[in-house]
Short mmCIF file of C-alpha atoms in Angstrom, two decimals:
data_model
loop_
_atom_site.label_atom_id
_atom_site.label_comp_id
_atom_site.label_asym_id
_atom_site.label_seq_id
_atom_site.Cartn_x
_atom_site.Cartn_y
_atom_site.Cartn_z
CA UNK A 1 -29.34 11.71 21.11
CA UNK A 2 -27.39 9.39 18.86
CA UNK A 3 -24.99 7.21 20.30
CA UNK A 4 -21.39 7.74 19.51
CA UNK A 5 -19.95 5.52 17.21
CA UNK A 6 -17.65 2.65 19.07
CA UNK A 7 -15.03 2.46 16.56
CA UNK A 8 -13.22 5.23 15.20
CA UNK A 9 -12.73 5.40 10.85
CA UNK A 10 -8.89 5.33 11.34
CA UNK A 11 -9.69 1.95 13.64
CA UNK A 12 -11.18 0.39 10.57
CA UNK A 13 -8.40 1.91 8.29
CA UNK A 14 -5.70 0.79 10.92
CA UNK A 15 -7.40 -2.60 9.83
CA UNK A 16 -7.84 -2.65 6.80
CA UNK A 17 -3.82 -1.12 6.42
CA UNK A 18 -2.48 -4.35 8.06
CA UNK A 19 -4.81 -6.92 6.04
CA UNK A 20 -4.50 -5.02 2.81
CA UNK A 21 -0.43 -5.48 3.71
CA UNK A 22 -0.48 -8.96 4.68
CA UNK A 23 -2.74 -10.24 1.65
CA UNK A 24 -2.72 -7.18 -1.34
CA UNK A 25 -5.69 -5.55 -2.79
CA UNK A 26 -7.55 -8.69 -2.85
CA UNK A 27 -7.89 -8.96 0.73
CA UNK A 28 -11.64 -9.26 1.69
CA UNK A 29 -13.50 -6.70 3.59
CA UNK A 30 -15.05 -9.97 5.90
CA UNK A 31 -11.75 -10.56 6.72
CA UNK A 32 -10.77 -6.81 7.55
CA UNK A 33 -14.74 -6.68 9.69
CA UNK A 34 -13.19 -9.19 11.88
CA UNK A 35 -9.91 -7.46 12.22
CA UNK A 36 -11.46 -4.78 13.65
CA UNK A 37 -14.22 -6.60 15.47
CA UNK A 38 -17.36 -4.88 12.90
CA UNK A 39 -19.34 -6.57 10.68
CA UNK A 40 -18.34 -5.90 6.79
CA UNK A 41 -21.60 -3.52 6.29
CA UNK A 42 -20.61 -1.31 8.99
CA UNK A 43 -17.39 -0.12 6.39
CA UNK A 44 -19.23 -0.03 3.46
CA UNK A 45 -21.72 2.65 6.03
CA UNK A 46 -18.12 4.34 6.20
CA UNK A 47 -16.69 3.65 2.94
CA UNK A 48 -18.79 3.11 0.03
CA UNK A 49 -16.54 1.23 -2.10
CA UNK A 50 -13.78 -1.44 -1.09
CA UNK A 51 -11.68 0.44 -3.98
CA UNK A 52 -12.10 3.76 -1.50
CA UNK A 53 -11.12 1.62 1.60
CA UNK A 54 -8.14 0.30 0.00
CA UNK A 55 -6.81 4.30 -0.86
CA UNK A 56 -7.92 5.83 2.46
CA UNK A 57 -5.86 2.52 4.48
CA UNK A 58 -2.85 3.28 2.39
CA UNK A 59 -2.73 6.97 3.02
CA UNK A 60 -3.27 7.90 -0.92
CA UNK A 61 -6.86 10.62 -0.84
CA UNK A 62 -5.77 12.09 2.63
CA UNK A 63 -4.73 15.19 1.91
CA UNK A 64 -2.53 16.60 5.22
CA UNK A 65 -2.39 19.92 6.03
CA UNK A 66 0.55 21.43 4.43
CA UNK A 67 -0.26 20.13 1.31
CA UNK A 68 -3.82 22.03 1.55
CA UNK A 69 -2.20 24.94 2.96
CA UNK A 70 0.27 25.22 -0.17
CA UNK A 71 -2.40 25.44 -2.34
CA UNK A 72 -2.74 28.82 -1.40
CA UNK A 73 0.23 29.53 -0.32
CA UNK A 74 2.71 32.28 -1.92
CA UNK A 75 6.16 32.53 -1.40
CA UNK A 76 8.38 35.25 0.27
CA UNK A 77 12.00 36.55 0.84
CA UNK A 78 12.35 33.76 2.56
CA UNK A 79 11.66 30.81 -0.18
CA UNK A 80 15.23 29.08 0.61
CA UNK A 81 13.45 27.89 4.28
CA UNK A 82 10.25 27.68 2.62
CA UNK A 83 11.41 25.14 0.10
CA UNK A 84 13.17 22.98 2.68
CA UNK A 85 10.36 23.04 5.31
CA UNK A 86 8.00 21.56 2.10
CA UNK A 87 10.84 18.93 1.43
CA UNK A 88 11.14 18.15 4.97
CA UNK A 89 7.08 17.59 4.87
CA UNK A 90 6.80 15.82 1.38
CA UNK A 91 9.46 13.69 2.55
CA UNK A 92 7.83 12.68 6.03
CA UNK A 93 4.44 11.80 4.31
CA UNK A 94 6.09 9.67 1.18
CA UNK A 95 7.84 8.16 4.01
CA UNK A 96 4.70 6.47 5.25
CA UNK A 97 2.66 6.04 2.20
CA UNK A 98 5.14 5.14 -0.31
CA UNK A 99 6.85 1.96 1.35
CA UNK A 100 3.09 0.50 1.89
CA UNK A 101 2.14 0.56 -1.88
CA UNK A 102 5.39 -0.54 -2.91
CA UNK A 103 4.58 -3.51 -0.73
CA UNK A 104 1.13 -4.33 -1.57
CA UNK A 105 2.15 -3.75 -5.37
CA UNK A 106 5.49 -6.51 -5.06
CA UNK A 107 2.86 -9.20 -4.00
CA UNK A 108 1.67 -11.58 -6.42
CA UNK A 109 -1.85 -10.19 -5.61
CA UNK A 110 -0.46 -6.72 -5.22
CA UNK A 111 -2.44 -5.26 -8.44
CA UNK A 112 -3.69 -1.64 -7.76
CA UNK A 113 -8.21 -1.45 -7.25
CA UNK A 114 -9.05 -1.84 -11.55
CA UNK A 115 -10.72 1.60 -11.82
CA UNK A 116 -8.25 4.48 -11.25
CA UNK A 117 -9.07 6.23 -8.49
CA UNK A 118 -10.66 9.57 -8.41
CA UNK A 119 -7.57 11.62 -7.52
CA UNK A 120 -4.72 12.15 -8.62
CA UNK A 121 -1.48 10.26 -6.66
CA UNK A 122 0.09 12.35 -4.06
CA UNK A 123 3.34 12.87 -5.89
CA UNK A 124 1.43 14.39 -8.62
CA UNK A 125 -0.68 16.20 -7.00
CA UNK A 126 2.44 17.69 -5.18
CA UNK A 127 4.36 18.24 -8.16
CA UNK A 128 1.64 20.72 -9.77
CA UNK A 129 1.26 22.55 -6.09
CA UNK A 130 5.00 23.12 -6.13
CA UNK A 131 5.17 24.05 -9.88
CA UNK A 132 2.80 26.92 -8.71
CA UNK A 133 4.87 28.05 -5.93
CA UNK A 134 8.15 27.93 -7.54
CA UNK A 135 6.43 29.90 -10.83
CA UNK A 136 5.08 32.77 -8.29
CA UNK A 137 8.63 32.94 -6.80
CA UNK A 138 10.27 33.06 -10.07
CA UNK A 139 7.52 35.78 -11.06
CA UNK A 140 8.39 37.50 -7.87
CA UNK A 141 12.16 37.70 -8.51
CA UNK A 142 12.66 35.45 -5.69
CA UNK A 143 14.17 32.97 -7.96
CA UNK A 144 15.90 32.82 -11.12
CA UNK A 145 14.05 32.39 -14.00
CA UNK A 146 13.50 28.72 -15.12
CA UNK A 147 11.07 26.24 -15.64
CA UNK A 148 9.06 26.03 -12.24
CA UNK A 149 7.50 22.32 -13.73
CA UNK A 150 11.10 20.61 -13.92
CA UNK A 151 11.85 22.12 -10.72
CA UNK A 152 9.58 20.57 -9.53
CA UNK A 153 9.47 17.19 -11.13
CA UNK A 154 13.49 17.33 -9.69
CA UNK A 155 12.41 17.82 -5.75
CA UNK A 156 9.85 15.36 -5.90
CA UNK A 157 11.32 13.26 -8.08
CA UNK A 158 14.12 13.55 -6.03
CA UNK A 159 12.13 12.45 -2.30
CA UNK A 160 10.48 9.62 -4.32
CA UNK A 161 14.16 8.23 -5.22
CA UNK A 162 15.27 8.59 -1.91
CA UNK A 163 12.35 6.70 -0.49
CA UNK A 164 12.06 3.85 -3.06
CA UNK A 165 16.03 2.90 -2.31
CA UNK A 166 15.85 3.12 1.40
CA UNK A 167 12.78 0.50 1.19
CA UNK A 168 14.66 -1.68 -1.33
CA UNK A 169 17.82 -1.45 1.07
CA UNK A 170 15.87 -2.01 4.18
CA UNK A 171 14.40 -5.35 2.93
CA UNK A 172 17.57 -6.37 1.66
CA UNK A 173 19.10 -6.07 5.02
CA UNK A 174 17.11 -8.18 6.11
CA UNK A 175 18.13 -11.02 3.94
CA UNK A 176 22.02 -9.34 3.92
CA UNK A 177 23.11 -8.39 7.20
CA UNK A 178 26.18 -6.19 6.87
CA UNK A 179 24.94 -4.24 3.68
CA UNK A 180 25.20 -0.42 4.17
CA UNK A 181 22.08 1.14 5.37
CA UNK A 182 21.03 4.90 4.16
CA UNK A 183 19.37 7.06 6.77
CA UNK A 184 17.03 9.30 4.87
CA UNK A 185 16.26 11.68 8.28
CA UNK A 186 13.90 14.48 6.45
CA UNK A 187 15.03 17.47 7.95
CA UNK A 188 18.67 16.81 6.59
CA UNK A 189 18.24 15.60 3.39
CA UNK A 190 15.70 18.53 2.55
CA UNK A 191 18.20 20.64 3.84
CA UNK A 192 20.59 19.14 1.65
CA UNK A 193 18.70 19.01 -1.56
CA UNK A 194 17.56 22.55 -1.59
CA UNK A 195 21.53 23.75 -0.57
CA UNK A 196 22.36 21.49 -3.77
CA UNK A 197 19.78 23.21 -5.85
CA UNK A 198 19.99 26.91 -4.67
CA UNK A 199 23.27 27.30 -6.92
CA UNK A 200 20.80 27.31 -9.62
CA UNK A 201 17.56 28.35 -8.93
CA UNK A 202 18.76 31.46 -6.71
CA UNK A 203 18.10 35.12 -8.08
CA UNK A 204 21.36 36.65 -9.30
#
């Protein structure tokens, strides 16, 4: 019987996250081994490329489960809630992910891996899942007829914006004390967007 392995792939991601953070993309995997207490050919057993490494720390090919789920999904009666519950979710994942390319990217060795990575970013990915949904809805007289890709491009574009300024106004506190700080708590602002938009998209 095999032995079990004694580190876990989300130790050596956990790893690899904080020295890909500390030092950008050009970070070596020797250095990330030791972080995790491995030697560097035990990742590349895990991860064949340091390019595939660098995605999976960051949070960029993981797919989570709502996002697989919507592939499939179709909407109901009930799209209003459905909308916002996606919002709520988008918002809680760019959350995480988007804040940790931002900072990799402002660092002088913050260059993105040179070959573009096999899949598309999560933003666009989500953006043509959504499209779908909101064109089934409209099909299904759930919502008023429109064009389900800008409706899209304005929820998502909308959680991107959101995130981007909280993270710029976060580090600026830092360096500022006493500038006003935004609380971007998912469950209200997707509630908020999708009242804001409903004027608009709902059926007549």
């Amino acid at each position: 019987m095999a032995r079990p392995p004694k580190i876990s792939n989300e130790d050596i991601l956990s790893a690899a996250r904080q020295v890909f953070l500390e030092q950008g993309v050009g970070a070596s995997t020797v250095t990330i081994a030791e972080k995790a207490g491995i030697s560097e050919a035990s990742i590349f057993k895990r991860f064949a490329t340091k390019q595939a490494l660098f995605l999976a720390a960051m949070g960029v090919t993981t797919e989570p489960a709502w996002a697989k789920a919507l592939a499939t999904q179709t909407p109901t009666a009930a799209i209003k809630s459905e909308l916002t519950e996606l919002c709520e979710q988008m918002l809680g994942l760019y959350q995480e992910v988007l804040p940790r390319m931002l900072m990799v990217m402002s660092q002088g060795k913050g260059k993105l891996p040179p070959n573009p990575p096999p899949i598309l970013p999560p933003p666009i990915r989500h953006k043509r899942l959504l499209a779908r949904f909101l064109e089934q809805g409209i099909d299904q007289g759930y919502l008023k007829a429109g064009n389900p890709k800008t409706m899209a491009a304005i929820i998502v574009g909308t959680l991107i914006n959101s995130v981007i300024t909280e993270t710029m106004l976060h580090r600026l506190s830092t360096e500022k004390p006493g500038l006003p700080k935004l609380s971007t708590e998912p469950k209200q602002l997707a509630q908020d967007l999708i009242d804001t938009l409903w004027t608009g998209i709902k059926p007549d």
